[in-house]
Amino acid sequence: MKNKIAQPVLKWAGGKRQLLPEIKKLIPNGFRTYYEPFLGGGAVLFFLQPRHAIVNDNNAELINMYIVIRDNVDELIQDLKKHHNESDYFYKIRELDRTSKYNDLNPIQKASRLIYLNKTCYNGLFRVNKNGEFNAPFGRYKNPNIVNEIVLRAVSNYLNENHVEFLNVDFEQAVTGSRRTSFIYFDPPYYPISDSSNFTGYTLDGFTKDDQIRLKNLCDMLNNRGVRWLLSNSSSPFIIDLYRDYHIDYVIANRKINSNVDGRGEVKEVLIRNYEVEADR
């Protein structure tokens, strides 16, 4: 039985919660191991709640948070309770990764800091500068839910009751063990429709056009091996042309996070797959 309370802990740019009804229609039957090389907020993982999963993200802080939720949820909840929704305190905590004090934090304190900053920063956006330092400003929310104990415990229970392996490697390496009985969901940083819509800033090295091409080549290799995959991305002409040999479904998402106000609101995105849905039902 799925635990509906197990859901994303963080607000994440490009999160898939609102697209779950469309994604659900395209999930194939009969897979044994679920792979997600770009985990992010984990909306699809917590929606599917597979018994066997191998998930990955290039953001080491994010992966540390999930491991702490799995292994030390009680200590994490206690540490979260120490935080204050105050501007001076926020910037004091934010500045830690600019000093050697960050290295003195243990994994629980690092996970607590990440959740706190995500809940209290402007727009709930995890964003780092070129030096890898968190740089989103204080959000000035009246009553942010910093300690969502019910959700944290539900996520911890799911991770402990099932076999979910966490990786912090390149996306190609994250799917090396996949086979015909696997299903992979790719949710990479989207290729920008315009310069203002590029949200590759959640990892220090970003995600380039060459990375998009490398991902497409990986999808081709997986397709040749008979591994089923579903991929989400922007509906840019570059992406449409790149995956022209596969099934492409257009969906509408309501994006609230964009550096340009004109880029917010309803946005056309794509879900791309290498299998027939009808054949799997």
PDB file of N, CA and C in Angstrom, residues 168-205:
ATOM      1  N   ASN A 168      25.258   9.708  -6.033  1.00  0.00           N
ATOM      2  CA  ASN A 168      25.650  11.082  -6.342  1.00  0.00           C
ATOM      3  C   ASN A 168      26.747  11.019  -7.395  1.00  0.00           C
ATOM      4  N   VAL A 169      26.325  10.655  -8.625  1.00  0.00           N
ATOM      5  CA  VAL A 169      27.263  10.430  -9.724  1.00  0.00           C
ATOM      6  C   VAL A 169      26.707  11.081 -10.993  1.00  0.00           C
ATOM      7  N   ASP A 170      27.430  10.969 -12.082  1.00  0.00           N
ATOM      8  CA  ASP A 170      26.947  11.445 -13.376  1.00  0.00           C
ATOM      9  C   ASP A 170      25.756  10.594 -13.816  1.00  0.00           C
ATOM     10  N   PHE A 171      24.839  11.195 -14.575  1.00  0.00           N
ATOM     11  CA  PHE A 171      23.604  10.489 -14.933  1.00  0.00           C
ATOM     12  C   PHE A 171      23.857   9.220 -15.743  1.00  0.00           C
ATOM     13  N   GLU A 172      24.918   9.203 -16.560  1.00  0.00           N
ATOM     14  CA  GLU A 172      25.222   7.986 -17.319  1.00  0.00           C
ATOM     15  C   GLU A 172      25.597   6.841 -16.389  1.00  0.00           C
ATOM     16  N   GLN A 173      26.400   7.150 -15.398  1.00  0.00           N
ATOM     17  CA  GLN A 173      26.821   6.131 -14.441  1.00  0.00           C
ATOM     18  C   GLN A 173      25.655   5.634 -13.597  1.00  0.00           C
ATOM     19  N   ALA A 174      24.659   6.492 -13.398  1.00  0.00           N
ATOM     20  CA  ALA A 174      23.532   6.148 -12.526  1.00  0.00           C
ATOM     21  C   ALA A 174      22.654   5.043 -13.097  1.00  0.00           C
ATOM     22  N   VAL A 175      22.722   4.779 -14.403  1.00  0.00           N
ATOM     23  CA  VAL A 175      21.845   3.765 -15.013  1.00  0.00           C
ATOM     24  C   VAL A 175      22.626   2.582 -15.584  1.00  0.00           C
ATOM     25  N   THR A 176      23.877   2.429 -15.180  1.00  0.00           N
ATOM     26  CA  THR A 176      24.705   1.371 -15.755  1.00  0.00           C
ATOM     27  C   THR A 176      24.149  -0.024 -15.484  1.00  0.00           C
ATOM     28  N   GLY A 177      23.434  -0.196 -14.377  1.00  0.00           N
ATOM     29  CA  GLY A 177      22.913  -1.523 -14.047  1.00  0.00           C
ATOM     30  C   GLY A 177      21.534  -1.817 -14.613  1.00  0.00           C
ATOM     31  N   SER A 178      20.969  -0.908 -15.383  1.00  0.00           N
ATOM     32  CA  SER A 178      19.603  -1.096 -15.885  1.00  0.00           C
ATOM     33  C   SER A 178      19.542  -2.206 -16.924  1.00  0.00           C
ATOM     34  N   ARG A 179      18.374  -2.829 -17.005  1.00  0.00           N
ATOM     35  CA  ARG A 179      18.159  -3.920 -17.954  1.00  0.00           C
ATOM     36  C   ARG A 179      16.719  -3.904 -18.445  1.00  0.00           C
ATOM     37  N   ARG A 180      16.320  -4.913 -19.184  1.00  0.00           N
ATOM     38  CA  ARG A 180      14.982  -4.940 -19.780  1.00  0.00           C
ATOM     39  C   ARG A 180      13.872  -4.893 -18.736  1.00  0.00           C
ATOM     40  N   THR A 181      14.148  -5.347 -17.545  1.00  0.00           N
ATOM     41  CA  THR A 181      13.140  -5.342 -16.482  1.00  0.00           C
ATOM     42  C   THR A 181      13.118  -4.029 -15.711  1.00  0.00           C
ATOM     43  N   SER A 182      13.911  -3.051 -16.154  1.00  0.00           N
ATOM     44  CA  SER A 182      13.992  -1.757 -15.485  1.00  0.00           C
ATOM     45  C   SER A 182      13.096  -0.734 -16.177  1.00  0.00           C
ATOM     46  N   PHE A 183      12.815   0.346 -15.463  1.00  0.00           N
ATOM     47  CA  PHE A 183      12.155   1.513 -16.047  1.00  0.00           C
ATOM     48  C   PHE A 183      12.881   2.750 -15.541  1.00  0.00           C
ATOM     49  N   ILE A 184      13.226   3.649 -16.465  1.00  0.00           N
ATOM     50  CA  ILE A 184      13.993   4.844 -16.122  1.00  0.00           C
ATOM     51  C   ILE A 184      13.160   6.087 -16.415  1.00  0.00           C
ATOM     52  N   TYR A 185      13.102   6.982 -15.445  1.00  0.00           N
ATOM     53  CA  TYR A 185      12.484   8.288 -15.668  1.00  0.00           C
ATOM     54  C   TYR A 185      13.573   9.345 -15.623  1.00  0.00           C
ATOM     55  N   PHE A 186      13.778  10.031 -16.741  1.00  0.00           N
ATOM     56  CA  PHE A 186      14.754  11.113 -16.844  1.00  0.00           C
ATOM     57  C   PHE A 186      14.047  12.456 -16.705  1.00  0.00           C
ATOM     58  N   ASP A 187      14.488  13.266 -15.762  1.00  0.00           N
ATOM     59  CA  ASP A 187      13.958  14.621 -15.599  1.00  0.00           C
ATOM     60  C   ASP A 187      15.139  15.584 -15.486  1.00  0.00           C
ATOM     61  N   PRO A 188      15.861  15.786 -16.588  1.00  0.00           N
ATOM     62  CA  PRO A 188      17.055  16.638 -16.541  1.00  0.00           C
ATOM     63  C   PRO A 188      16.686  18.101 -16.412  1.00  0.00           C
ATOM     64  N   PRO A 189      17.648  18.948 -16.060  1.00  0.00           N
ATOM     65  CA  PRO A 189      17.402  20.384 -16.182  1.00  0.00           C
ATOM     66  C   PRO A 189      16.964  20.674 -17.617  1.00  0.00           C
ATOM     67  N   TYR A 190      15.872  21.405 -17.767  1.00  0.00           N
ATOM     68  CA  TYR A 190      15.284  21.613 -19.083  1.00  0.00           C
ATOM     69  C   TYR A 190      16.175  22.465 -19.988  1.00  0.00           C
ATOM     70  N   TYR A 191      16.131  22.123 -21.272  1.00  0.00           N
ATOM     71  CA  TYR A 191      16.774  22.981 -22.261  1.00  0.00           C
ATOM     72  C   TYR A 191      15.964  24.276 -22.333  1.00  0.00           C
ATOM     73  N   PRO A 192      16.616  25.439 -22.253  1.00  0.00           N
ATOM     74  CA  PRO A 192      15.858  26.692 -22.165  1.00  0.00           C
ATOM     75  C   PRO A 192      15.121  27.044 -23.450  1.00  0.00           C
ATOM     76  N   ILE A 193      13.876  27.478 -23.282  1.00  0.00           N
ATOM     77  CA  ILE A 193      13.123  28.051 -24.388  1.00  0.00           C
ATOM     78  C   ILE A 193      13.700  29.418 -24.738  1.00  0.00           C
ATOM     79  N   SER A 194      14.137  30.135 -23.678  1.00  0.00           N
ATOM     80  CA  SER A 194      14.760  31.444 -23.850  1.00  0.00           C
ATOM     81  C   SER A 194      15.848  31.587 -22.808  1.00  0.00           C
ATOM     82  N   ASP A 195      16.645  32.644 -22.929  1.00  0.00           N
ATOM     83  CA  ASP A 195      17.754  32.847 -21.985  1.00  0.00           C
ATOM     84  C   ASP A 195      17.257  33.006 -20.555  1.00  0.00           C
ATOM     85  N   SER A 196      16.037  33.529 -20.380  1.00  0.00           N
ATOM     86  CA  SER A 196      15.528  33.808 -19.036  1.00  0.00           C
ATOM     87  C   SER A 196      14.974  32.570 -18.345  1.00  0.00           C
ATOM     88  N   SER A 197      14.802  31.468 -19.095  1.00  0.00           N
ATOM     89  CA  SER A 197      14.135  30.305 -18.517  1.00  0.00           C
ATOM     90  C   SER A 197      15.107  29.193 -18.150  1.00  0.00           C
ATOM     91  N   ASN A 198      16.388  29.482 -18.116  1.00  0.00           N
ATOM     92  CA  ASN A 198      17.390  28.465 -17.848  1.00  0.00           C
ATOM     93  C   ASN A 198      17.565  28.267 -16.346  1.00  0.00           C
ATOM     94  N   PHE A 199      17.225  27.070 -15.860  1.00  0.00           N
ATOM     95  CA  PHE A 199      17.335  26.788 -14.424  1.00  0.00           C
ATOM     96  C   PHE A 199      18.374  25.715 -14.130  1.00  0.00           C
ATOM     97  N   THR A 200      19.547  25.848 -14.729  1.00  0.00           N
ATOM     98  CA  THR A 200      20.603  24.874 -14.475  1.00  0.00           C
ATOM     99  C   THR A 200      21.394  25.219 -13.229  1.00  0.00           C
ATOM    100  N   GLY A 201      20.991  26.237 -12.485  1.00  0.00           N
ATOM    101  CA  GLY A 201      21.786  26.716 -11.363  1.00  0.00           C
ATOM    102  C   GLY A 201      21.675  25.905 -10.093  1.00  0.00           C
ATOM    103  N   TYR A 202      20.979  24.740 -10.126  1.00  0.00           N
ATOM    104  CA  TYR A 202      20.873  24.000  -8.878  1.00  0.00           C
ATOM    105  C   TYR A 202      22.073  23.111  -8.642  1.00  0.00           C
ATOM    106  N   THR A 203      22.980  23.004  -9.643  1.00  0.00           N
ATOM    107  CA  THR A 203      24.270  22.368  -9.401  1.00  0.00           C
ATOM    108  C   THR A 203      25.343  23.320  -9.889  1.00  0.00           C
ATOM    109  N   LEU A 204      26.511  23.200  -9.332  1.00  0.00           N
ATOM    110  CA  LEU A 204      27.589  24.148  -9.624  1.00  0.00           C
ATOM    111  C   LEU A 204      27.965  24.132 -11.096  1.00  0.00           C
ATOM    112  N   ASP A 205      28.011  22.931 -11.722  1.00  0.00           N
ATOM    113  CA  ASP A 205      28.499  22.841 -13.092  1.00  0.00           C
ATOM    114  C   ASP A 205      27.405  23.006 -14.136  1.00  0.00           C
TER     115      ASP A 205
END
